[in-house]
Coordinates of C-alpha atoms and ligand atoms in Angstrom, one line a residue:
M220 CA 0.0 0.0 0.0
A221 CA 2.7 2.4 1.2
A222 CA 4.8 1.5 -1.8
A223 CA 1.9 2.1 -4.1
A224 CA 1.2 5.5 -2.5
L225 CA 4.8 6.5 -2.8
F226 CA 4.8 5.4 -6.4
C227 CA 1.7 7.5 -7.0
V228 CA 3.4 10.5 -5.5
L229 CA 6.4 9.9 -7.7
L230 CA 4.2 9.7 -10.7
M231 CA 2.6 13.0 -9.8
F232 CA 6.0 14.6 -9.3
L233 CA 7.2 13.4 -12.6
S234 CA 4.0 14.6 -14.2
V235 CA 4.5 18.0 -12.6
L236 CA 8.0 18.1 -14.1
Q237 CA 6.6 17.2 -17.4
H238 CA 3.8 19.7 -17.2
G239 CA 6.4 22.4 -16.3
V240 CA 7.7 21.8 -19.8
L241 CA 4.4 22.0 -21.7
G242 CA 1.5 21.8 -19.3
Y243 CA -0.6 19.6 -21.5
T244 CA -0.4 16.9 -24.2
R245 CA -2.5 15.9 -27.1
S246 CA -4.2 13.3 -24.9
D247 CA -5.6 16.0 -22.7
F248 CA -8.0 16.9 -25.5
P249 CA -11.1 15.0 -26.2
R250 CA -10.4 12.1 -28.6
D251 CA -12.7 13.5 -31.3
F252 CA -11.2 16.9 -31.2
V253 CA -9.2 17.7 -34.4
F254 CA -6.0 19.5 -34.8
G255 CA -5.2 20.7 -38.3
S256 CA -3.9 23.5 -40.4
A257 CA -5.3 25.6 -43.2
T258 CA -4.8 27.4 -46.5
S259 CA -7.2 29.1 -49.0
A260 CA -7.5 28.7 -52.7
Y261 CA -6.2 32.0 -54.1
Q262 CA -3.5 32.2 -51.5
Y263 CA -2.3 28.6 -52.1
E264 CA -3.1 27.3 -55.6
G265 CA -1.6 29.6 -58.2
A266 CA -2.3 28.3 -61.7
A267 CA -4.6 31.3 -62.0
A268 CA -5.2 31.0 -65.7
E269 CA -4.7 27.3 -66.1
D270 CA -7.1 24.5 -67.0
G271 CA -10.1 26.7 -67.5
R272 CA -10.0 28.7 -64.3
M273 CA -11.4 32.2 -64.8
P274 CA -10.5 35.3 -62.8
S275 CA -11.9 36.0 -59.4
I276 CA -12.2 39.5 -57.9
W277 CA -8.8 38.9 -56.3
D278 CA -7.0 38.4 -59.6
T279 CA -8.5 41.7 -60.8
F280 CA -7.7 43.5 -57.6
A281 CA -4.1 42.3 -57.4
H282 CA -3.4 42.9 -61.1
A283 CA -4.7 46.4 -60.7
G284 CA -1.7 46.9 -58.4
K285 CA -3.9 47.2 -55.3
M286 CA -1.6 45.1 -53.1
K287 CA 0.8 47.2 -51.2
D288 CA 3.7 45.3 -52.6
K289 CA 2.1 45.1 -56.1
T290 CA 2.2 41.3 -56.2
A291 CA -0.5 38.9 -57.3
G292 CA -1.4 35.3 -56.6
D293 CA -0.7 34.0 -60.1
V294 CA 1.6 31.3 -58.8
A295 CA 1.2 31.7 -55.0
A296 CA 2.5 28.6 -53.3
D297 CA 1.9 26.6 -56.5
G298 CA -0.4 24.2 -54.6
Y299 CA -2.3 23.4 -57.8
H300 CA 0.8 21.5 -59.0
K301 CA 2.3 20.6 -55.6
Y302 CA -0.7 19.3 -53.6
E303 CA 0.3 15.7 -53.6
G304 CA 3.6 16.4 -51.9
D305 CA 1.9 18.8 -49.6
V306 CA -0.6 16.3 -48.4
E307 CA 2.3 13.9 -47.8
L308 CA 3.9 16.7 -45.8
M309 CA 0.7 17.1 -43.8
A310 CA 0.7 13.4 -43.0
E311 CA 4.3 13.5 -41.9
T312 CA 3.4 16.5 -39.7
G313 CA 0.6 14.5 -38.2
L314 CA -2.2 16.8 -39.2
E315 CA -5.6 15.2 -38.4
A316 CA -7.5 17.7 -40.6
Y317 CA -6.8 20.1 -43.4
R318 CA -8.9 23.1 -44.0
F319 CA -8.8 24.5 -47.6
S320 CA -11.1 26.4 -49.8
I321 CA -12.5 25.8 -53.2
S322 CA -12.0 28.4 -55.9
W323 CA -15.5 29.0 -57.3
S324 CA -14.1 30.3 -60.6
R325 CA -12.0 27.2 -61.0
L326 CA -15.0 24.9 -60.5
I327 CA -17.6 27.1 -62.3
P328 CA -15.5 29.6 -64.2
N329 CA -18.2 32.2 -64.8
G330 CA -19.8 31.7 -61.5
R331 CA -22.9 30.1 -63.0
G332 CA -23.4 27.4 -65.6
A333 CA -21.2 24.6 -66.7
V334 CA -18.8 22.8 -64.3
N335 CA -15.1 22.9 -65.4
Q336 CA -14.1 19.2 -65.5
E337 CA -10.4 20.1 -64.8
G338 CA -11.4 22.0 -61.7
L339 CA -13.6 19.2 -60.5
K340 CA -10.7 16.7 -61.1
Y341 CA -8.3 18.9 -59.1
Y342 CA -10.5 19.0 -56.0
N343 CA -11.4 15.3 -56.2
N344 CA -7.7 14.6 -56.3
V345 CA -6.9 16.7 -53.3
I346 CA -9.7 15.1 -51.3
D347 CA -8.7 11.6 -52.4
E348 CA -5.1 12.3 -51.3
L349 CA -6.4 13.4 -47.9
V350 CA -8.6 10.4 -47.5
K351 CA -5.7 8.2 -48.5
Q352 CA -3.6 9.7 -45.7
G353 CA -6.4 9.6 -43.2
I354 CA -6.6 13.4 -42.9
R355 CA -10.1 14.9 -42.7
A356 CA -11.1 17.4 -45.3
H357 CA -12.7 20.6 -43.8
V358 CA -13.9 22.6 -46.8
M359 CA -14.5 26.3 -47.0
L360 CA -16.8 27.1 -49.9
Y361 CA -15.8 30.7 -50.2
H362 CA -12.6 32.5 -49.1
M363 CA -13.1 36.0 -50.5
D364 CA -12.6 35.0 -54.2
L365 CA -15.8 35.8 -56.0
P366 CA -15.9 35.0 -59.7
Q367 CA -15.2 38.3 -61.5
A368 CA -18.0 37.5 -64.0
L369 CA -20.6 37.9 -61.2
E370 CA -18.9 41.1 -59.9
D371 CA -19.2 42.5 -63.4
E372 CA -22.8 41.3 -63.9
Y373 CA -24.4 42.5 -60.7
D374 CA -21.8 43.7 -58.2
G375 CA -21.5 40.4 -56.4
W376 CA -22.4 40.5 -52.8
L377 CA -24.3 43.8 -53.2
S378 CA -27.0 42.1 -55.1
P379 CA -29.5 39.5 -53.8
R380 CA -29.0 37.6 -57.0
I381 CA -25.8 36.2 -55.5
V382 CA -28.0 33.9 -53.3
E383 CA -29.2 31.8 -56.2
D384 CA -25.8 31.5 -57.9
F385 CA -23.9 30.7 -54.7
T386 CA -26.4 28.1 -53.7
A387 CA -26.1 26.4 -57.2
Y388 CA -22.3 26.4 -56.7
A389 CA -22.7 24.9 -53.2
D390 CA -25.0 22.3 -54.7
V391 CA -22.2 21.2 -57.0
C392 CA -19.7 20.9 -54.2
F393 CA -22.1 18.9 -51.9
R394 CA -23.0 16.6 -54.8
E395 CA -19.5 16.0 -56.0
F396 CA -17.4 16.0 -52.8
G397 CA -20.0 15.4 -50.0
D398 CA -19.3 11.6 -49.9
R399 CA -15.8 12.4 -48.5
V400 CA -16.4 15.8 -46.7
L401 CA -18.2 16.1 -43.4
H402 CA -17.3 19.6 -42.4
W403 CA -18.4 22.5 -44.6
T404 CA -18.0 26.1 -43.9
T405 CA -19.9 28.5 -46.2
L406 CA -18.0 31.8 -45.9
A407 CA -14.7 32.9 -44.6
E408 CA -15.0 36.0 -42.4
P409 CA -18.1 37.7 -43.9
N410 CA -17.7 40.4 -41.2
V411 CA -14.2 41.2 -42.6
V412 CA -15.3 41.0 -46.2
A413 CA -18.1 43.5 -45.5
L414 CA -15.8 45.9 -43.7
A415 CA -12.5 45.6 -45.6
S416 CA -14.1 45.2 -49.1
Y417 CA -16.9 47.7 -48.8
D418 CA -15.9 50.1 -46.0
T419 CA -12.2 50.6 -45.9
G420 CA -11.6 49.3 -49.5
E421 CA -8.5 47.3 -48.5
L422 CA -9.7 43.9 -49.8
A423 CA -11.1 43.0 -53.2
P424 CA -13.2 44.4 -54.9
G425 CA -12.0 47.5 -53.1
R426 CA -15.1 49.7 -52.7
C427 CA -15.3 52.6 -50.3
S428 CA -16.3 56.3 -50.2
D429 CA -14.7 59.4 -48.8
P430 CA -13.8 60.1 -46.1
F431 CA -13.9 56.5 -44.8
G432 CA -11.7 54.5 -47.1
R433 CA -8.2 53.7 -46.1
T434 CA -7.4 53.6 -49.7
K435 CA -8.6 55.5 -52.7
C436 CA -11.6 53.9 -54.2
T437 CA -13.3 54.9 -57.4
V438 CA -16.7 53.4 -56.4
G439 CA -18.5 52.5 -53.3
N440 CA -20.5 53.8 -50.4
S441 CA -18.9 53.0 -47.0
S442 CA -22.0 54.0 -45.1
V443 CA -24.4 51.6 -46.7
E444 CA -22.6 48.8 -48.7
P445 CA -21.0 46.9 -45.8
Y446 CA -24.4 46.3 -44.3
V447 CA -26.0 45.3 -47.6
A448 CA -23.1 42.9 -48.4
A449 CA -23.3 41.3 -45.0
H450 CA -27.0 40.9 -45.3
N451 CA -26.7 39.1 -48.6
M452 CA -23.9 36.9 -47.2
L453 CA -26.2 35.9 -44.4
L454 CA -29.1 35.1 -46.7
T455 CA -26.7 33.2 -48.9
H456 CA -25.3 31.2 -46.0
A457 CA -28.8 30.4 -44.8
A458 CA -29.9 29.2 -48.2
V459 CA -26.9 26.9 -48.5
V460 CA -27.6 25.4 -45.0
R461 CA -31.2 24.8 -46.0
L462 CA -30.1 23.1 -49.2
Y463 CA -27.7 20.9 -47.3
R464 CA -30.2 20.0 -44.7
E465 CA -33.0 19.2 -47.1
K466 CA -31.0 17.4 -49.8
Y467 CA -27.8 16.0 -48.3
Q468 CA -27.5 15.9 -44.6
A469 CA -29.5 12.7 -44.0
L470 CA -27.4 10.8 -46.4
Q471 CA -24.0 12.5 -46.0
K472 CA -24.2 13.2 -42.3
G473 CA -22.0 16.3 -42.4
I474 CA -22.4 19.7 -40.8
V475 CA -22.4 23.2 -42.1
G476 CA -21.1 26.3 -40.3
I477 CA -19.9 29.8 -41.0
N478 CA -16.6 31.5 -40.1
V479 CA -16.3 34.8 -38.3
L480 CA -13.2 36.8 -37.4
C481 CA -13.5 37.2 -33.6
L482 CA -10.8 39.2 -31.9
W483 CA -11.3 39.5 -28.2
S484 CA -12.2 42.9 -26.9
N485 CA -11.0 44.0 -23.5
P486 CA -12.2 47.3 -22.1
L487 CA -9.4 49.8 -21.9
T488 CA -10.5 50.9 -18.4
N489 CA -13.3 49.6 -16.1
S490 CA -15.4 52.7 -16.7
T491 CA -19.0 51.9 -17.6
A492 CA -18.5 53.6 -21.0
D493 CA -15.5 51.4 -21.9
L494 CA -17.2 48.2 -20.7
Q495 CA -20.1 49.1 -23.0
A496 CA -17.8 50.0 -25.8
A497 CA -16.1 46.6 -25.5
Q498 CA -19.5 44.9 -25.7
R499 CA -20.6 47.1 -28.6
Y500 CA -17.5 45.9 -30.4
R501 CA -18.5 42.3 -30.0
D502 CA -22.1 43.0 -31.1
F503 CA -21.0 44.9 -34.2
V504 CA -18.2 42.6 -35.2
Y505 CA -19.4 39.1 -34.3
G506 CA -23.0 39.7 -33.3
W507 CA -23.6 41.2 -36.8
I508 CA -23.2 37.6 -38.2
L509 CA -24.0 35.4 -35.3
N510 CA -27.1 37.1 -33.8
P511 CA -29.2 36.6 -37.0
L512 CA -28.1 33.0 -37.3
V513 CA -28.9 32.1 -33.7
F514 CA -31.7 34.5 -32.7
G515 CA -33.1 35.6 -36.1
D516 CA -32.1 39.3 -36.0
Y517 CA -29.3 41.8 -35.8
P518 CA -28.2 42.9 -32.3
Q519 CA -30.4 45.6 -30.9
I520 CA -27.5 48.1 -30.6
M521 CA -26.8 47.8 -34.3
K522 CA -30.4 48.4 -35.2
K523 CA -30.4 51.5 -32.9
N524 CA -27.1 53.0 -34.1
V525 CA -27.2 52.1 -37.8
G526 CA -30.9 52.9 -38.3
S527 CA -32.4 52.6 -41.7
R528 CA -29.1 51.8 -43.4
L529 CA -29.2 48.4 -41.8
P530 CA -31.3 46.1 -44.0
S531 CA -34.0 44.1 -42.1
F532 CA -35.1 40.5 -42.4
N533 CA -38.7 40.0 -43.5
K534 CA -40.6 37.1 -41.9
V535 CA -39.6 34.5 -44.4
Q536 CA -36.0 35.6 -44.2
T537 CA -36.0 35.5 -40.4
E538 CA -37.2 31.9 -40.5
L539 CA -34.5 31.1 -43.0
V540 CA -31.6 32.5 -41.1
K541 CA -32.6 31.7 -37.5
G542 CA -31.0 28.4 -36.6
A543 CA -29.1 28.1 -39.9
I544 CA -25.9 27.0 -38.2
D545 CA -24.5 23.6 -37.1
F546 CA -21.2 25.0 -35.8
I547 CA -19.4 28.3 -35.3
G548 CA -16.1 28.7 -37.0
I549 CA -13.9 31.5 -35.6
N550 CA -10.6 33.0 -36.7
H551 CA -8.7 34.5 -33.8
Y552 CA -5.3 36.2 -33.8
Y553 CA -5.0 38.7 -31.0
S554 CA -7.0 40.8 -28.4
L555 CA -7.9 44.5 -28.6
Y556 CA -8.4 47.1 -26.0
V557 CA -11.4 49.1 -26.6
N558 CA -12.4 52.5 -25.3
D559 CA -15.4 54.6 -25.7
V560 CA -15.0 57.6 -28.0
P561 CA -17.6 60.3 -28.3
L562 CA -19.5 60.4 -31.5
A563 CA -18.4 63.9 -32.3
E564 CA -14.8 63.1 -32.5
G565 CA -15.5 61.0 -35.5
A566 CA -13.3 58.2 -34.2
R567 CA -13.6 55.0 -36.1
D568 CA -11.9 51.8 -36.5
F569 CA -13.3 49.1 -38.7
I570 CA -16.7 50.7 -39.1
A571 CA -16.8 53.9 -41.0
D572 CA -20.2 55.2 -40.4
R573 CA -19.4 56.4 -36.8
S574 CA -22.3 54.4 -35.3
V575 CA -19.7 52.5 -33.4
C576 CA -17.9 54.7 -31.1
Y577 CA -14.8 53.0 -30.0
R578 CA -11.1 53.1 -30.6
A579 CA -9.3 49.8 -30.6
Y580 CA -5.7 49.3 -29.5
K581 CA -3.9 46.2 -30.6
T582 CA -1.3 46.3 -27.9
D583 CA -0.9 47.0 -24.2
P584 CA -2.7 50.1 -23.1
P585 CA 0.3 51.7 -21.5
T586 CA 2.1 52.3 -24.7
G587 CA -1.1 52.8 -26.7
Q588 CA 0.9 52.1 -29.9
N589 CA 0.3 49.4 -32.4
D590 CA 3.6 47.6 -32.9
P591 CA 3.7 47.2 -36.7
T592 CA 5.9 44.2 -36.6
Q593 CA 4.1 41.9 -34.2
Y594 CA 1.0 41.5 -32.3
P595 CA 1.1 40.6 -28.6
S596 CA 0.2 37.1 -27.5
D597 CA -2.9 37.0 -25.3
P598 CA -4.0 33.3 -25.1
Q599 CA -6.4 34.2 -22.3
G600 CA -8.2 36.4 -24.8
L601 CA -9.0 33.3 -26.9
Q602 CA -10.2 31.5 -23.8
L603 CA -12.5 34.5 -22.8
L604 CA -13.8 34.7 -26.3
L605 CA -14.7 31.0 -26.4
E606 CA -16.5 31.3 -23.1
Y607 CA -18.3 34.4 -24.2
L608 CA -19.5 32.7 -27.4
K609 CA -20.9 29.8 -25.3
D610 CA -22.5 32.1 -22.8
T611 CA -24.0 34.3 -25.5
Y612 CA -25.0 31.9 -28.2
G613 CA -25.3 28.5 -26.5
Y614 CA -23.6 25.2 -26.6
F615 CA -22.6 25.2 -30.3
P616 CA -19.7 23.2 -31.5
I617 CA -16.9 25.7 -32.1
Y618 CA -13.9 25.3 -34.4
V619 CA -11.0 27.6 -34.1
Q620 CA -10.4 27.7 -37.9
E621 CA -7.5 30.1 -37.9
N622 CA -5.0 31.0 -35.3
G623 CA -1.4 31.8 -35.9
K624 CA 1.3 34.4 -35.9
Y625 CA 3.1 36.4 -38.5
S626 CA 6.3 38.0 -37.7
F627 CA 8.2 40.5 -39.9
L628 CA 11.3 38.6 -39.0
Y629 CA 10.2 36.1 -41.6
R630 CA 8.8 38.3 -44.3
K631 CA 9.6 38.0 -47.9
G632 CA 12.9 39.7 -48.8
S633 CA 13.9 39.8 -45.2
T634 CA 17.6 39.2 -44.7
N635 CA 16.6 37.2 -41.6
D636 CA 14.3 34.7 -43.1
S637 CA 14.9 32.3 -40.2
L638 CA 13.5 28.8 -39.9
D639 CA 13.9 29.2 -36.2
D640 CA 10.6 30.7 -35.3
T641 CA 10.6 30.2 -31.6
D642 CA 8.2 33.2 -31.1
R643 CA 5.7 31.4 -33.2
V644 CA 6.2 28.1 -31.3
D645 CA 5.5 30.0 -28.0
Y646 CA 2.5 31.7 -29.5
I647 CA 0.8 28.5 -30.8
K648 CA 1.7 26.6 -27.6
D649 CA 0.1 29.2 -25.4
Y650 CA -3.0 29.6 -27.6
I651 CA -3.6 25.8 -27.6
E652 CA -3.5 26.0 -23.9
G653 CA -6.1 28.8 -24.0
V654 CA -8.4 26.4 -26.0
L655 CA -7.8 23.6 -23.5
N656 CA -8.8 25.9 -20.6
A657 CA -12.0 26.8 -22.4
I658 CA -12.8 23.2 -22.9
R659 CA -12.2 22.5 -19.2
N660 CA -14.6 25.4 -18.5
G661 CA -17.3 23.7 -20.5
V662 CA -17.0 25.2 -23.9
N663 CA -17.8 22.8 -26.8
V664 CA -14.6 23.5 -28.8
R665 CA -14.1 20.7 -31.4
G666 CA -11.1 21.7 -33.4
Y667 CA -8.1 23.9 -33.8
F668 CA -6.3 24.9 -37.0
V669 CA -3.1 26.7 -37.3
W670 CA -3.0 29.5 -40.0
S671 CA -1.2 28.6 -42.1
F672 CA 0.2 25.3 -43.1
M673 CA 2.8 27.0 -45.3
D674 CA 3.6 30.5 -46.3
L675 CA 1.0 31.8 -48.7
F676 CA 0.1 34.8 -50.8
E677 CA -1.3 36.8 -47.9
L678 CA -4.2 39.0 -48.7
L679 CA -3.4 41.6 -46.1
S680 CA 0.2 42.3 -46.7
G681 CA 0.9 44.4 -43.6
P682 CA 2.0 48.0 -43.0
S683 CA 5.3 47.7 -44.7
G684 CA 3.7 46.3 -47.8
D685 CA 5.9 43.2 -47.6
Q686 CA 4.2 39.9 -47.8
T687 CA 4.0 38.5 -44.3
R688 CA 4.6 34.9 -43.4
Y689 CA 2.5 32.7 -41.2
G690 CA 3.6 29.3 -42.4
L691 CA 4.6 26.3 -40.3
Y692 CA 6.6 25.6 -43.5
R693 CA 8.6 28.2 -45.2
V694 CA 8.0 28.6 -49.0
D695 CA 10.8 30.2 -51.0
F696 CA 8.8 32.4 -53.4
D697 CA 11.9 33.5 -55.3
D698 CA 12.4 29.9 -56.4
D699 CA 10.2 28.7 -59.3
A700 CA 10.0 25.3 -57.6
R701 CA 8.5 26.9 -54.5
P702 CA 10.4 24.6 -52.1
R703 CA 8.9 24.0 -48.7
R704 CA 11.1 23.8 -45.6
A705 CA 10.0 23.0 -42.0
R706 CA 10.3 25.8 -39.5
R707 CA 10.8 25.0 -35.9
S708 CA 7.0 25.5 -35.4
A709 CA 6.2 22.7 -37.9
R710 CA 8.5 20.3 -35.8
W711 CA 6.9 21.5 -32.6
Y712 CA 3.4 21.0 -33.8
S713 CA 4.3 17.6 -35.2
D714 CA 5.8 16.5 -31.9
F715 CA 2.7 17.7 -30.1
L716 CA 0.4 15.9 -32.5
M717 CA 2.3 12.7 -32.3
N718 CA 2.3 12.9 -28.6
K719 CA 6.0 13.0 -28.5
Q720 CA 5.8 15.6 -25.7
E721 CA 4.3 12.9 -23.5
P722 CA 6.3 11.8 -20.5
V723 CA 8.5 8.9 -21.4
L724 CA 8.7 7.5 -17.9
I725 CA 5.0 7.7 -17.1
A726 CA 2.7 5.0 -18.4
R727 CA -0.7 6.5 -18.7
Q728 CA -3.6 4.1 -18.0
Ligands
NAG170 C1 -24.6 56.4 -49.7 O1 -25.9 56.0 -49.8 C2 -26.8 56.8 -49.0 C3 -28.1 56.2 -49.0 O2 -28.5 55.8 -50.3 C4 -26.8 58.2 -49.5 O3 -27.6 59.0 -48.7 C5 -25.4 58.8 -49.5 O4 -25.3 60.0 -50.1 C6 -24.4 57.8 -50.3 N1 -23.1 58.3 -50.1 C7 -22.2 58.3 -51.1 C8 -20.8 58.8 -50.8 O5 -22.5 58.1 -52.2
NAG171 C1 -11.1 45.9 -14.1 O1 -11.6 45.1 -13.1 C2 -11.2 43.7 -13.1 C3 -11.9 43.0 -12.0 O2 -12.0 43.7 -10.8 C4 -9.7 43.7 -12.8 O3 -9.2 42.4 -12.8 C5 -9.0 44.5 -14.0 O4 -7.6 44.6 -13.7 C6 -9.6 45.9 -14.1 N1 -9.0 46.5 -15.3 C7 -8.5 47.7 -15.3 C8 -8.0 48.2 -16.6 O5 -8.5 48.5 -14.3
NAG172 C1 16.6 36.8 -36.7 O1 15.6 36.0 -36.2 C2 15.8 35.2 -35.1 C3 14.6 34.3 -34.8 O2 13.5 35.0 -34.4 C4 16.1 36.2 -33.9 O3 16.5 35.4 -32.8 C5 17.3 37.0 -34.3 O4 17.5 38.0 -33.3 C6 17.0 37.8 -35.6 N1 18.2 38.5 -36.0 C7 18.1 39.8 -36.4 C8 19.4 40.4 -36.8 O5 17.1 40.4 -36.4

């Protein structure tokens, strides 16, 4: 007995030692939890004009020189040609799931009409490779790359006509790939698309109006268009969910969710005004998308502040959107500090029409400065966010679909393009622990994906204009062969996933 007790104490001691090193292992997560990594079509594939693919709004935007560094994703990471090796690399890394997006204009080049057989073959091949390697495919239907033909025809997301065309596209995807895909996400960051594409003009198609744009736009209306675009995205998402539920779900048994960028908002001070501003941020930035899908309408504060510029859901639409969600996908990178700003000052960050009065700081309040080269790590922010989502929206499955770290130490053209990204290792390690803490506090988190599996053509190229790097694997963009090399973070993630971090001496029962 005594010997057994002593042995137990010894085990605990060894376990404490081990936990001092990492604090958790893969086995601490539920067995059906998935760890993966992600890419998106325009950022990864390249082959922009190959095998029948037609331009998306990103080809047009980038070729018009709108990226700060004037580059385009014509070749990107050349995934269209290198996917086989990449899936092998994923298997070697130990990824359990891979999240990628389908290029609508590769599959249906003009957005509507005939399916491009070459495009169909490519995605079938990618999915088959994943299946072969035992890696689950998590598919994003749309990652910001609208077929240019639909932008030309009816201004894309600004028209309700998008609903029918997108649903027909989704129907093709479910029909062709749904036998091997169980996790579908309709739209990547509709809140960001609405803001950055139609308010600040920083993302394709680059619409905005004075004085709100952060860039010079020739067309747009920052006061109105973000709300119209988001409304059409919500109606589109809901129509796609209805389609899947009615036509596919019983047979294919998958689930459909949406993805929202959710940065955590801390109040800058504990004043009532700042606490309210932090909440207003959450309502405007995530409630904008999630409230309609869970409760059937926009947050009250949005209706009050935006007034008649905010479209409303009629009865039929309310029924369509309410409940149209099987899981919540979030992208999370850092926390903000939010303070209340009087309307008259015209302060704005993110939403141009001044109905949101807050100023957001990306970094510690004492300095009040945004560090252009880094963002600070705040894993507790992710934990608080996950807990907030549960408390506000209920016990939905949640997937952290993007989390990761860029660092200008690893940007393109940097003389210090180091593979030794210890800061990224620390960041990922800490954020995974934030997820674990949320699970322990009862949040239904089901998966975590590092952004990004390898360096990609990044859509937001950062203040210096140089392409930033998020990849676990480095891609040499100056080499036509686009070779991949593991960074320290890839090796760390791999060891974690393979449970190599586990105590060697301790046999777990
Ligand atoms: C934006 O649209 C609103 C409502 O139609 C209109 O009142 C306003 O003048 C427009 N602004 C610009 C810059 O076109
Ligand atoms: C606000 O109050 C909380 C709880 O009392 C405290 O932990 C936090 O440090 C305070 N924040 C500020 C900025 O004073
Ligand atoms: C290069 O990057 C490494 C890894 O982050 C860092 O330790 C080192 O200080 C950097 N060197 C310079 C000159 O910036």
